Short mmCIF file of C-alpha atoms in Angstrom, two decimals:
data_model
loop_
_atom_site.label_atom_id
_atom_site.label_comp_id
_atom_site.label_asym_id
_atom_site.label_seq_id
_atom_site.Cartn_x
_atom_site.Cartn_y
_atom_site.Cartn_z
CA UNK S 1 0.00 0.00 0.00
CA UNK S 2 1.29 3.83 -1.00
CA UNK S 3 -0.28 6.06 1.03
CA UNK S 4 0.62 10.11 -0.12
CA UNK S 5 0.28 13.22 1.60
CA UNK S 6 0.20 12.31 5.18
CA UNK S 7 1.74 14.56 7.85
CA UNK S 8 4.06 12.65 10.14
CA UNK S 9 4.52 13.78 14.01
CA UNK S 10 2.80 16.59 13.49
CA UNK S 11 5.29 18.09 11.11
CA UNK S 12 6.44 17.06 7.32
CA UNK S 13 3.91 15.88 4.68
CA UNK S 14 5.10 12.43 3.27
CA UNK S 15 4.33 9.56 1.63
CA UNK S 16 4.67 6.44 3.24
CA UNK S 17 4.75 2.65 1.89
CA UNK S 18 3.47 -0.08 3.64
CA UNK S 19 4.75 -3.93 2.74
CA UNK S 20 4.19 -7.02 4.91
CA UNK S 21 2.41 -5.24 8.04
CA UNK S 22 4.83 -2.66 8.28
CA UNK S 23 6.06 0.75 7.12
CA UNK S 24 8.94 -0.15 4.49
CA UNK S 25 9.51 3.61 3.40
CA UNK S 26 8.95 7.25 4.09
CA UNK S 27 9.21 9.83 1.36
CA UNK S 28 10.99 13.28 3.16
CA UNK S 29 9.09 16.26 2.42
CA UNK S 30 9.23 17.02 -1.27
CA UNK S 31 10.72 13.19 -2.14
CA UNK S 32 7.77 11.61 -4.01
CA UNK S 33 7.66 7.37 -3.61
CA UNK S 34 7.57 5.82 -6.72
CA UNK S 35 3.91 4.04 -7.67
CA UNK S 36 0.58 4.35 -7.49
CA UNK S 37 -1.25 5.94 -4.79
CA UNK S 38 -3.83 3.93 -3.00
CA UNK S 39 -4.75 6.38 -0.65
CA UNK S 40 -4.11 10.37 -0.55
CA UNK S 41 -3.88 11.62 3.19
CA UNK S 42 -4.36 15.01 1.84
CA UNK S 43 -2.03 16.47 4.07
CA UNK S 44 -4.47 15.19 6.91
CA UNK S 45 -2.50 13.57 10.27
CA UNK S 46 -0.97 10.05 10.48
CA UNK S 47 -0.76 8.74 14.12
CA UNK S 48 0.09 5.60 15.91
CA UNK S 49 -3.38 3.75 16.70
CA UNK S 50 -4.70 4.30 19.48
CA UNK S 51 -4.57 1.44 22.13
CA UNK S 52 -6.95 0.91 25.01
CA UNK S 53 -4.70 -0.02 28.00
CA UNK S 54 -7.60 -1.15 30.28
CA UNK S 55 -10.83 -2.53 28.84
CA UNK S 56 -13.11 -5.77 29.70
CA UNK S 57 -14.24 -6.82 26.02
CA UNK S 58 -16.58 -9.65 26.70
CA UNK S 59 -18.69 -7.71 29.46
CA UNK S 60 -18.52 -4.59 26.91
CA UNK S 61 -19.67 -6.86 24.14
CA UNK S 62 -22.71 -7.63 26.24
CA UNK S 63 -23.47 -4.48 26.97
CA UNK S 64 -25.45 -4.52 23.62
CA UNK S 65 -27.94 -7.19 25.11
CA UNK S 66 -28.28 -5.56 28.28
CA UNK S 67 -30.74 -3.00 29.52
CA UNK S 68 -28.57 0.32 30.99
CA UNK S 69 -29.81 1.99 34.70
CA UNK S 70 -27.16 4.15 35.47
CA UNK S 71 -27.82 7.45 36.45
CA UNK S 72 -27.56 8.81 33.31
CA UNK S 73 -30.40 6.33 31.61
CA UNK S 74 -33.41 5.99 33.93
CA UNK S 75 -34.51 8.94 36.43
CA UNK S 76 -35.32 7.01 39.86
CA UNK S 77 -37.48 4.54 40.48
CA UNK S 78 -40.18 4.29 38.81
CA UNK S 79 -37.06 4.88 35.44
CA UNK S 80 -35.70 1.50 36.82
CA UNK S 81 -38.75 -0.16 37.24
CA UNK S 82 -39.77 0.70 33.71
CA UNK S 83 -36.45 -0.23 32.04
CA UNK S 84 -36.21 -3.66 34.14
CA UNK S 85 -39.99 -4.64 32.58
CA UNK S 86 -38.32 -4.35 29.08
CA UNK S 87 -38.81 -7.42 26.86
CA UNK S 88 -40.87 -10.43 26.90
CA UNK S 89 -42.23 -11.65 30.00
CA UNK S 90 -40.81 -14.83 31.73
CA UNK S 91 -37.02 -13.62 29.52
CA UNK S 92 -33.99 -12.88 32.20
CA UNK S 93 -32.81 -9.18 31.91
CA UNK S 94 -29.83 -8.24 32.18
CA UNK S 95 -29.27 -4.79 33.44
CA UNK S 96 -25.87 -2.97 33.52
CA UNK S 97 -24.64 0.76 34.80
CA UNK S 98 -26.76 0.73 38.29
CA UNK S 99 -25.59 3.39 41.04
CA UNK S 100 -27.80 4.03 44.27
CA UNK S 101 -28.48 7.28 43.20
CA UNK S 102 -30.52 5.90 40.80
CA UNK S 103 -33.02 4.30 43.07
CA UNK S 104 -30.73 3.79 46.45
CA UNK S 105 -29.78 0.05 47.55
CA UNK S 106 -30.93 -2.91 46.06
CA UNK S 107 -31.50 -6.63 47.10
CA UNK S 108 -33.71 -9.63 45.62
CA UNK S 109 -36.50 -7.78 47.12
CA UNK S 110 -36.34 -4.56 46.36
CA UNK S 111 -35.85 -5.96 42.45
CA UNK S 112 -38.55 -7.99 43.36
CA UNK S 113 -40.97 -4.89 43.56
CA UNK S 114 -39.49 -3.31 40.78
CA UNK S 115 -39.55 -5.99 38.26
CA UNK S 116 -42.18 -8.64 39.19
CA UNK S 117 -41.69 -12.30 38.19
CA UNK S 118 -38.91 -12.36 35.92
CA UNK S 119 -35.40 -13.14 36.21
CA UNK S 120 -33.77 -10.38 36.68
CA UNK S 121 -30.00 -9.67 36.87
CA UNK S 122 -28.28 -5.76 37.83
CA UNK S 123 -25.11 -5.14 37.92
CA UNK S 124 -23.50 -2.41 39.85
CA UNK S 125 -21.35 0.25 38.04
CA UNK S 126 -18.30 -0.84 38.94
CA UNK S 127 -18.77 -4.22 37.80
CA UNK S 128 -18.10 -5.68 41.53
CA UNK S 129 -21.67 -6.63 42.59
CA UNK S 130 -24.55 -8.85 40.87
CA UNK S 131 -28.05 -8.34 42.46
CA UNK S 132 -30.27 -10.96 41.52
CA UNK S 133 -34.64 -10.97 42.34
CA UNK S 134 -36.25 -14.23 43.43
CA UNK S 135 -37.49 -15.13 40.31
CA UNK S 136 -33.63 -15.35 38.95
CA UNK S 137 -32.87 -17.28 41.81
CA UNK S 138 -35.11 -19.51 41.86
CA UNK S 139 -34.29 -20.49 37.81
CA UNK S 140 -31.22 -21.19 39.12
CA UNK S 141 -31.69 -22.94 42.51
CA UNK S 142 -30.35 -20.46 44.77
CA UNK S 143 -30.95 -18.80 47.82
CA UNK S 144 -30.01 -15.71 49.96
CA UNK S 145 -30.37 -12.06 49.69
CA UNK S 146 -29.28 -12.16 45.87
CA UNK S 147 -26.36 -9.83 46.05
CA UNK S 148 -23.71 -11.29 44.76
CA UNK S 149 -19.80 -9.93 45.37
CA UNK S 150 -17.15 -10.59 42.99
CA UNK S 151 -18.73 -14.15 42.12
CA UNK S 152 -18.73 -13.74 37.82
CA UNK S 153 -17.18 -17.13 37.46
CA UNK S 154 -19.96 -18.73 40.07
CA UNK S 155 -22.39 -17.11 38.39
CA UNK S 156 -21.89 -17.65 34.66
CA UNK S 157 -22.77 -21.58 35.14
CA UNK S 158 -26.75 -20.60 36.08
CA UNK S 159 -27.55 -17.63 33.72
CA UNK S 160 -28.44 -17.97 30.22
CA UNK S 161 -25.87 -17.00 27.15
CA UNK S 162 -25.72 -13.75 26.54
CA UNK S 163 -25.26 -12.66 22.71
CA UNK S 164 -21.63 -10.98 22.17
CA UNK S 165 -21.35 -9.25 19.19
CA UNK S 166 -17.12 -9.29 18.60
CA UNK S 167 -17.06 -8.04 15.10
CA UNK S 168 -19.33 -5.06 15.82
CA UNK S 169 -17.27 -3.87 18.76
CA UNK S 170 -13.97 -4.57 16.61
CA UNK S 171 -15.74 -2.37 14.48
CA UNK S 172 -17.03 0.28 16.82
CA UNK S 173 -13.46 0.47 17.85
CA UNK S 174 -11.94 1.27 14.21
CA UNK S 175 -14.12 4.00 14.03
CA UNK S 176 -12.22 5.99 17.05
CA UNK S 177 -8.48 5.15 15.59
CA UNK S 178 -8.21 2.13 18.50
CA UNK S 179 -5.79 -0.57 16.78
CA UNK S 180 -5.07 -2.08 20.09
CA UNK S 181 -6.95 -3.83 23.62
CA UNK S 182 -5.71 -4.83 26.99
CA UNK S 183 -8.19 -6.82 28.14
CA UNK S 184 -8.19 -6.20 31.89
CA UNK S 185 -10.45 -8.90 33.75
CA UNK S 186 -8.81 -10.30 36.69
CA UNK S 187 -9.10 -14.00 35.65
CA UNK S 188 -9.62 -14.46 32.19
CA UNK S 189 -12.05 -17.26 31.19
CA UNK S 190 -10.24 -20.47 29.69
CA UNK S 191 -10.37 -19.81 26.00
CA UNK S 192 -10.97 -15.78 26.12
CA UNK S 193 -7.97 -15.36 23.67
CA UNK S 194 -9.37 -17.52 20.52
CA UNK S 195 -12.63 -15.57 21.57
CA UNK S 196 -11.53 -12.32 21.48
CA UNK S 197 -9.13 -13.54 18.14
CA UNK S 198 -12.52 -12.22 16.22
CA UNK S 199 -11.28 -8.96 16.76
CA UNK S 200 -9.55 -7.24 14.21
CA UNK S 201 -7.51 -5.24 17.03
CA UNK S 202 -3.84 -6.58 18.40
CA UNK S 203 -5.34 -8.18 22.12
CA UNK S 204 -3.38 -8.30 24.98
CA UNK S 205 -5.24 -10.65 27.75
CA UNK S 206 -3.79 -9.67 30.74
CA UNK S 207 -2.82 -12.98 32.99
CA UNK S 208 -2.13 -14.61 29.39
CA UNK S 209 0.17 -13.06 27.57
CA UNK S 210 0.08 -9.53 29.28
CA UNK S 211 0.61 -8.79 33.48
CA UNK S 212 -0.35 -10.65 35.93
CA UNK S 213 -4.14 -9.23 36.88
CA UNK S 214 -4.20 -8.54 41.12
CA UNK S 215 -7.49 -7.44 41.89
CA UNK S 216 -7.57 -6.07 45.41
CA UNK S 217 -10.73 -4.85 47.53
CA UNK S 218 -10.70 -2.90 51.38
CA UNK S 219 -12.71 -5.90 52.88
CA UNK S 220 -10.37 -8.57 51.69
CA UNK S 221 -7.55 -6.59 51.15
CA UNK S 222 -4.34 -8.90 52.03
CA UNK S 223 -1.46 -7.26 54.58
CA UNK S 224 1.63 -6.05 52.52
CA UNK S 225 3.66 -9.16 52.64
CA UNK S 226 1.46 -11.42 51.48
CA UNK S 227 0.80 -9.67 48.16
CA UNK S 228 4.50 -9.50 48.03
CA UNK S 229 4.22 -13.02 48.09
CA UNK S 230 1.93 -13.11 45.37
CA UNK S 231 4.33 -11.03 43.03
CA UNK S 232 7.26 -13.07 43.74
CA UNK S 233 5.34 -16.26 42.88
CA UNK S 234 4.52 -15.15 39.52
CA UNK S 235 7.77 -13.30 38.92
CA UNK S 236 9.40 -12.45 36.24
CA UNK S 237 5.99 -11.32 34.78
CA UNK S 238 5.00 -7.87 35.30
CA UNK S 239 1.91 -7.23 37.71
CA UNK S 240 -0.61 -4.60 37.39
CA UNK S 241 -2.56 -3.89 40.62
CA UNK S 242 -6.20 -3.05 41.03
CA UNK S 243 -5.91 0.01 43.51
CA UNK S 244 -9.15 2.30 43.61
CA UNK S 245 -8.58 3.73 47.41
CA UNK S 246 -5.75 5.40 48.92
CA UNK S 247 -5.41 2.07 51.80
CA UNK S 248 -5.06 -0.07 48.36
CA UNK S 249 -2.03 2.05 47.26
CA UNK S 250 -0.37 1.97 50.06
CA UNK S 251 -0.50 -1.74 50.39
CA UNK S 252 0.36 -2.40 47.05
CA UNK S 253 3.48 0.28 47.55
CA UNK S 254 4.74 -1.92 50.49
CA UNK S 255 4.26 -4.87 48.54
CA UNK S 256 6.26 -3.52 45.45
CA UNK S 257 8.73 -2.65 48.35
CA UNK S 258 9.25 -6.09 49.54
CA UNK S 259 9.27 -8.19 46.79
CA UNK S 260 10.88 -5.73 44.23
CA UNK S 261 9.25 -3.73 40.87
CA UNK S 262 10.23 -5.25 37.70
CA UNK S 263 9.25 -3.32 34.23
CA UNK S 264 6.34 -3.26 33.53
CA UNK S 265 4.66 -3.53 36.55
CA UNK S 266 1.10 -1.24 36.69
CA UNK S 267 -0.82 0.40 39.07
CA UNK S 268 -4.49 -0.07 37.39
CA UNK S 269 -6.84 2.58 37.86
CA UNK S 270 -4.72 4.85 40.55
CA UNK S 271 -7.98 6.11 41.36
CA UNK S 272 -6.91 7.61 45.13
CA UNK S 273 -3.55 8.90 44.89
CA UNK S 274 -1.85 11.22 47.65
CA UNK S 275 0.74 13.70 47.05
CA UNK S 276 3.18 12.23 49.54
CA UNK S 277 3.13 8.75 47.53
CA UNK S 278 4.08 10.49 44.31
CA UNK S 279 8.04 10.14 44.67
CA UNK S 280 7.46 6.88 46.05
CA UNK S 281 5.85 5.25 42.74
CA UNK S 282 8.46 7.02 40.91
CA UNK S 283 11.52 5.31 42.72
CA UNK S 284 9.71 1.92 42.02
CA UNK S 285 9.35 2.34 38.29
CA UNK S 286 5.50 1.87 38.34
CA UNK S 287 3.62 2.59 35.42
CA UNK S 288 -0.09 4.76 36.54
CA UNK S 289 -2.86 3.35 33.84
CA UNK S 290 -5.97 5.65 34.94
CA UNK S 291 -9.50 6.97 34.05
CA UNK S 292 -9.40 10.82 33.89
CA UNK S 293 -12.61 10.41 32.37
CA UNK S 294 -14.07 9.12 35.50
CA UNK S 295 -13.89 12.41 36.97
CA UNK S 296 -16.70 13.53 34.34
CA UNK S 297 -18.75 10.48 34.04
CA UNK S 298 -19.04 10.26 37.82
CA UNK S 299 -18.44 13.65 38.84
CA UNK S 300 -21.72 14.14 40.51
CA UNK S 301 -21.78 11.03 42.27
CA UNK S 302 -18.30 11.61 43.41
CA UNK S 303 -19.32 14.38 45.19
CA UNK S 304 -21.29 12.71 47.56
CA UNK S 305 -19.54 9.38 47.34
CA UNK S 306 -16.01 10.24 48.13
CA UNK S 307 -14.39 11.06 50.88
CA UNK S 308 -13.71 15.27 50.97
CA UNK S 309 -10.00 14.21 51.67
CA UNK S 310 -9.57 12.06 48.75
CA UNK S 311 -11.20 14.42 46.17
CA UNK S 312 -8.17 16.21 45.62
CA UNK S 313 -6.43 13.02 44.95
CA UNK S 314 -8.56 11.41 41.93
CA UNK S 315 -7.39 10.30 38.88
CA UNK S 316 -3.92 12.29 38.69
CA UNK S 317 -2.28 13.01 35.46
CA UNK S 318 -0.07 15.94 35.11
CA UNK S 319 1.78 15.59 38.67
CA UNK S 320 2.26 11.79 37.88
CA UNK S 321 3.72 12.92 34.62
CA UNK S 322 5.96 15.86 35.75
CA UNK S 323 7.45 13.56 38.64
CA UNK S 324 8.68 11.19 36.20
CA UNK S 325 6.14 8.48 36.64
CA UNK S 326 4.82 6.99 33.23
CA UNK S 327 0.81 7.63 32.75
CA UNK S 328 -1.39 5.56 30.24
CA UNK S 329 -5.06 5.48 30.40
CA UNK S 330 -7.26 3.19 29.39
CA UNK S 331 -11.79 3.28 29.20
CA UNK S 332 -12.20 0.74 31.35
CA UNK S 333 -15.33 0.37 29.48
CA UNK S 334 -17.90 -1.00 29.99
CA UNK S 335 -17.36 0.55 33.49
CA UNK S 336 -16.63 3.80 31.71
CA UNK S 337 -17.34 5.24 28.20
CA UNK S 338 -15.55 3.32 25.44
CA UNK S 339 -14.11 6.58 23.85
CA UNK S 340 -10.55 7.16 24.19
CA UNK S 341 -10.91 10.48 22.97
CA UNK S 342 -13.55 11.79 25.39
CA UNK S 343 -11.17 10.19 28.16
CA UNK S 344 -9.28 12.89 26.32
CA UNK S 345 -10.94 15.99 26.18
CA UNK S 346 -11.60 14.96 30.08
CA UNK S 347 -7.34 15.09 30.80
CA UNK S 348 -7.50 18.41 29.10
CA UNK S 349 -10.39 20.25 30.49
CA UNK S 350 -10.37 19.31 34.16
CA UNK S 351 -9.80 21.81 36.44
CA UNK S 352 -7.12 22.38 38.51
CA UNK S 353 -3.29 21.45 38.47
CA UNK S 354 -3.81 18.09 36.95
CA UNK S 355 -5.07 18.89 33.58
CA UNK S 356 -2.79 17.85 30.67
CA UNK S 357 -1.93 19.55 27.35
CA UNK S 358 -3.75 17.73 24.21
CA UNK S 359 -0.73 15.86 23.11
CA UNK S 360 -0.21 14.72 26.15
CA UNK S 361 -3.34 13.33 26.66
CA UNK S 362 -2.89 11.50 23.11
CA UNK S 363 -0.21 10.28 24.63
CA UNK S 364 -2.20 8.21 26.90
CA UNK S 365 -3.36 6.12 24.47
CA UNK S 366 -0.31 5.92 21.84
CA UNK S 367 1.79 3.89 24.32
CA UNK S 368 3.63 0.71 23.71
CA UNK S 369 1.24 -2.22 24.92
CA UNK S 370 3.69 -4.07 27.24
CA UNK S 371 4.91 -0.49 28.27
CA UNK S 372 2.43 2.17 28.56
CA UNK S 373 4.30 4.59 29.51
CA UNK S 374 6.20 4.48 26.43
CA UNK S 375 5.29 6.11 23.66
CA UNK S 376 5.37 4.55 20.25
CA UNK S 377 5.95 6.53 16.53
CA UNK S 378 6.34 5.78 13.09
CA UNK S 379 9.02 4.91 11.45
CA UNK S 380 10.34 2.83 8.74
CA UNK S 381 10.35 -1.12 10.30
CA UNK S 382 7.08 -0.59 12.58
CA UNK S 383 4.90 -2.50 12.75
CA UNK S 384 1.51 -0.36 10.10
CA UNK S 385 -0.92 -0.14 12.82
CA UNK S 386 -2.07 3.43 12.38
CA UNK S 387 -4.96 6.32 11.86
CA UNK S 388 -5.52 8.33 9.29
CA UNK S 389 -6.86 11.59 10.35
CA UNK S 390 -9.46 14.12 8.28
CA UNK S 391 -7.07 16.85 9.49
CA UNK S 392 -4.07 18.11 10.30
CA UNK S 393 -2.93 17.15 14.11
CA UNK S 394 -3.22 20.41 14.99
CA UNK S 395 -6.78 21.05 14.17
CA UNK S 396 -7.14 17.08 16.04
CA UNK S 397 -5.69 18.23 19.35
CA UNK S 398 -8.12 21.30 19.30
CA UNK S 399 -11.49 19.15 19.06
CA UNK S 400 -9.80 15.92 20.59
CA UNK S 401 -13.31 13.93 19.11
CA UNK S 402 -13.25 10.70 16.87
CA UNK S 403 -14.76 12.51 14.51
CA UNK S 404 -11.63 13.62 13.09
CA UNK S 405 -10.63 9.36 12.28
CA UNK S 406 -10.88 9.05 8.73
CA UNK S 407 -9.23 5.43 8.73
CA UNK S 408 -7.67 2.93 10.30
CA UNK S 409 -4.93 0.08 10.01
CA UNK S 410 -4.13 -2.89 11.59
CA UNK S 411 -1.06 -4.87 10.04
CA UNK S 412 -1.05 -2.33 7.18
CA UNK S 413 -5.01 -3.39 6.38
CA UNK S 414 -8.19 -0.96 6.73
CA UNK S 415 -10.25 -2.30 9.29
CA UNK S 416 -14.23 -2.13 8.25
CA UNK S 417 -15.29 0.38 11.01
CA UNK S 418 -19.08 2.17 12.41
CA UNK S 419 -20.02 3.88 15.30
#
C-alpha cells in the first residue's frame, strides 16, 4: 500500500509505503515514492493507533444485550422499574450501569418490587456486585439475599448465554483510531484469547500473555507481605494492581517494596492517589494506567460518594507525569465510556493542576502495549498499525473527538469500522 500526503509527528507531509504489516519507506518532504497511490492523506494527520490499556471486552460486548440503569439512563425509580420490565415476559434481563443514586440500595426484594416475576439480573457500576430478584434465583436454585460480590465465574454456570457481538465492537473500535486492547479482567475465562481472536484489534489478555491481573478490595484486602508473596510467585511477569482507594495504594506500595518492581509492573486505575506517595511510585518504576474520564462520568456522584480528603487526589495526570512516573489510560469500558478520545478531552479540560496539554493526553493512548508509559511513533520497520486523520494534528488536538478518524490500520489493512 502507498499512502501520499500524510503529515508525520505533526510536522512534514510524506508519503509512506506499507509492505508485509509494516512501514517499508517514508518519502521526506518534497521526495515523491515511486507508484501508485492507494490512498491520498491530503495532508491530513498520520498517528500511531490508538490502544486501550484497560478494557473488559466480553462484558462490553454484552453491553449490547443488556438494559442500561445508570444514572444517566433511567430517572429514579419508577425509570428502573420501567427499564427492568423491558422485553418479553418470563425472559432474564440483564441490566448494567446501576448506582444508588438511581433508586438507592438494592437486594432480591427490592428488584422484586421493581420488576415482578422475571429473572432479573443488575449489575452495579463498577462491575463488583450482581443483584439478583427471586425469580432469577429460583431459575437457578439459589438462595439468599441475591447480592452477589465478585462471584462472575460462580455465576456464569446458572444464567443464560448472553449474545456478544465481537465483530461489531472490533468495528465500533476502528471507528475511534483504536488498533489495540488490553483486556483487563482479573481472571480471564479459559479460552478468552481464541474468543476475542474475532477482533480485528492486536489483544493483549492480561494474565495470558500480558501482566499478571491482582485485583484487590478494602474488605479482603491482604497485609503487605502477602501480596509480596503473590508477586514473587509469579515473577518475572509484570503485575498490574487493582488500587481504587488510597489504603489499596499503600499496600500495594509496600508490597512492590518487599518483593521488588520489575518493568512493567502497573498500578491499574490509581484512582486515590496522595501527594506524599508520588516520589514513592516514581523510585519503584510503576507505570499509573488511569480513568481521567471518571472524573466527568461520575463527577456528581463523586461528590457525595467520596471522601472530601480524597477528592483532591482522583485520577492524577499531570503531577504523575511531571514527577517522572509513566501515565497511560485506558476506558475501562464497559465501566466507563468506550471513547478514548472523550477520556481525552476529560485530561484536558479538568480543572485544577492536573489537567494535561492535548498531546499529552494523546499520549495516553499511543503507548507501547507491554509499556504504557512508552510512547510509540512511526518509522520505517514498525509494525503499520495506524490512523488516518481528516485533518491536520493540529486542528485534532483542538477538538480531541473521533470525529476527526478518517481510517484505520491494523497490520497495514483498513479495518471495516461504524459507530
Amino acid at each position: 500500500m502507498l499512502i501520499r500526503r500524510v503529515e508525520l509527528a505533526g510536522a512534514e507531509v510524506v508519503d509512506v509505503r506499507v509492505t508485509g504489516g509494516r512501514i517499508a519507506e517514508i518519502g521526506a518532504a518534497g521526495e515523491r515514492l515511486p507508484g501508485r497511490a492507494d490512498l491520498d492523506g491530503r495532508g491530513a494527520a498520520l498517528l500511531p493507533g490508538l490502544h486501550d490499556h484497560h478494557v473488559h471486552l466480553t462484558a462490553l460486548a454484552a453491553q449490547a444485550a443488556s438494559v442500561r440503569v445508570g444514572p444517566a439512563d433511567v430517572g429514579g425509580r419508577a425509570g428502573l422499574a420501567a427499564a427492568l420490565r423491558t422485553g418479553p415476559p418470563g425472559e432474564w434481563v440483564r441490566a448494567v450501569g446501576y448506582h444508588e443514586s438511581v433508586a438507592g440500595r438494592l437486594d432480591r426484594w427490592v428488584l422484586d418490587e421493581l420488576a415482578g416475576d422475571r429473572p432479573v439480573r443488575v449489575q452495579h457500576r463498577t462491575g463488583e456486585l450482581w443483584v439478583w430478584n427471586s425469580a432469577a434465583l429460583r431459575a437457578a436454585g439459589l438462595d439468599g439475599d441475591g447480592c452477589f460480590w465478585r462471584e462472575d465465574g460462580r455465576l456464569r454456570a446458572w444464567t443464560p448465554p448472553v449474545p456478544l457481538d465481537l465483530p461489531a465492537l472490533g468495528r465500533r473500535a476502528a471507528a475511534l483510531g483504536v488498533t489495540g486492547l488490553s483486556n483487563a479482567d482479573p481472571q480471564p475465562a479459559a479460552g478468552l484469547p481464541a474468543l476475542l481472536s474475532v477482533l480485528p484489534q492486536r489483544v493483549v489478555v492480561m494474565g495470558v500473555d500480558g501482566p499478571v491481573k491482582v485485583l484487590l478490595d478494602d474488605a479482603t484486602l491482604p497485609p503487605p507481605a502477602e501480596l509480596a508473596a503473590a508477586v514473587r510467585a509469579v515473577r518475572p511477569r509484570p503485575v498490574a494492581v487493582h488500587c481504587v482507594t488510597r489504603v489499596q495504594l499503600l499496600v500495594t506500595l509496600l508490597a512492590f517494596d518487599d518483593a521488588g518492581a520489575v518493568p512493567g509492573d502497573r498500578v491499574e486505575h490509581g484512582s486515590v492517589i496522595p501527594a506524599e506517595t508520588i516520589p514513592w511510585i516514581a523510585r519503584l518504576g510503576l507505570t499509573v494506567v488511569t480513568q481521567p474520564h471518571f472524573v466527568v462520568e461520575r463527577g456528581r456522584e463523586y461528590a457525595t460518594d467520596v471522601d472530601p480528603d480524597d477528592r483532591e487526589h482522583l485520577y492524577r495526570c499531570r503531577s504523575l507525569a511531571e514527577a517522572g512516573v509513566p501515565v497511560a489510560a485506558g476506558t475501562d469500558a464497559p465501566f466507563g465510556g468506550f471513547d478514548p478520545w472523550a477520556a481525552m478531552r476529560a485530561a484536558v479540560d479538568r480543572d485544577g493542576a492536573e489537567a494535561l496539554e492535548p498531546l499529552e493526553a494523546l499520549s495516553l493512548f499511543t503507548g507501547r502495549p507491554e509499556a504504557p508509559g512508552v510512547p510509540r511513533y512511526l518509522d520505517v520497520g514498525t509494525p503499520a498499525d495506524f490512523c488516518l486523520l481528516r485533518v491536520p494534528l493540529r486542528e485534532a488536538l483542538d477538538t480531541l473527538t473521533g470525529d476527526v478518524v478518517r481510517a484505520t490500520f491494523v497490520d497495514g489493512r483498513i479495518v471495516p469500522a461504524h459507530l
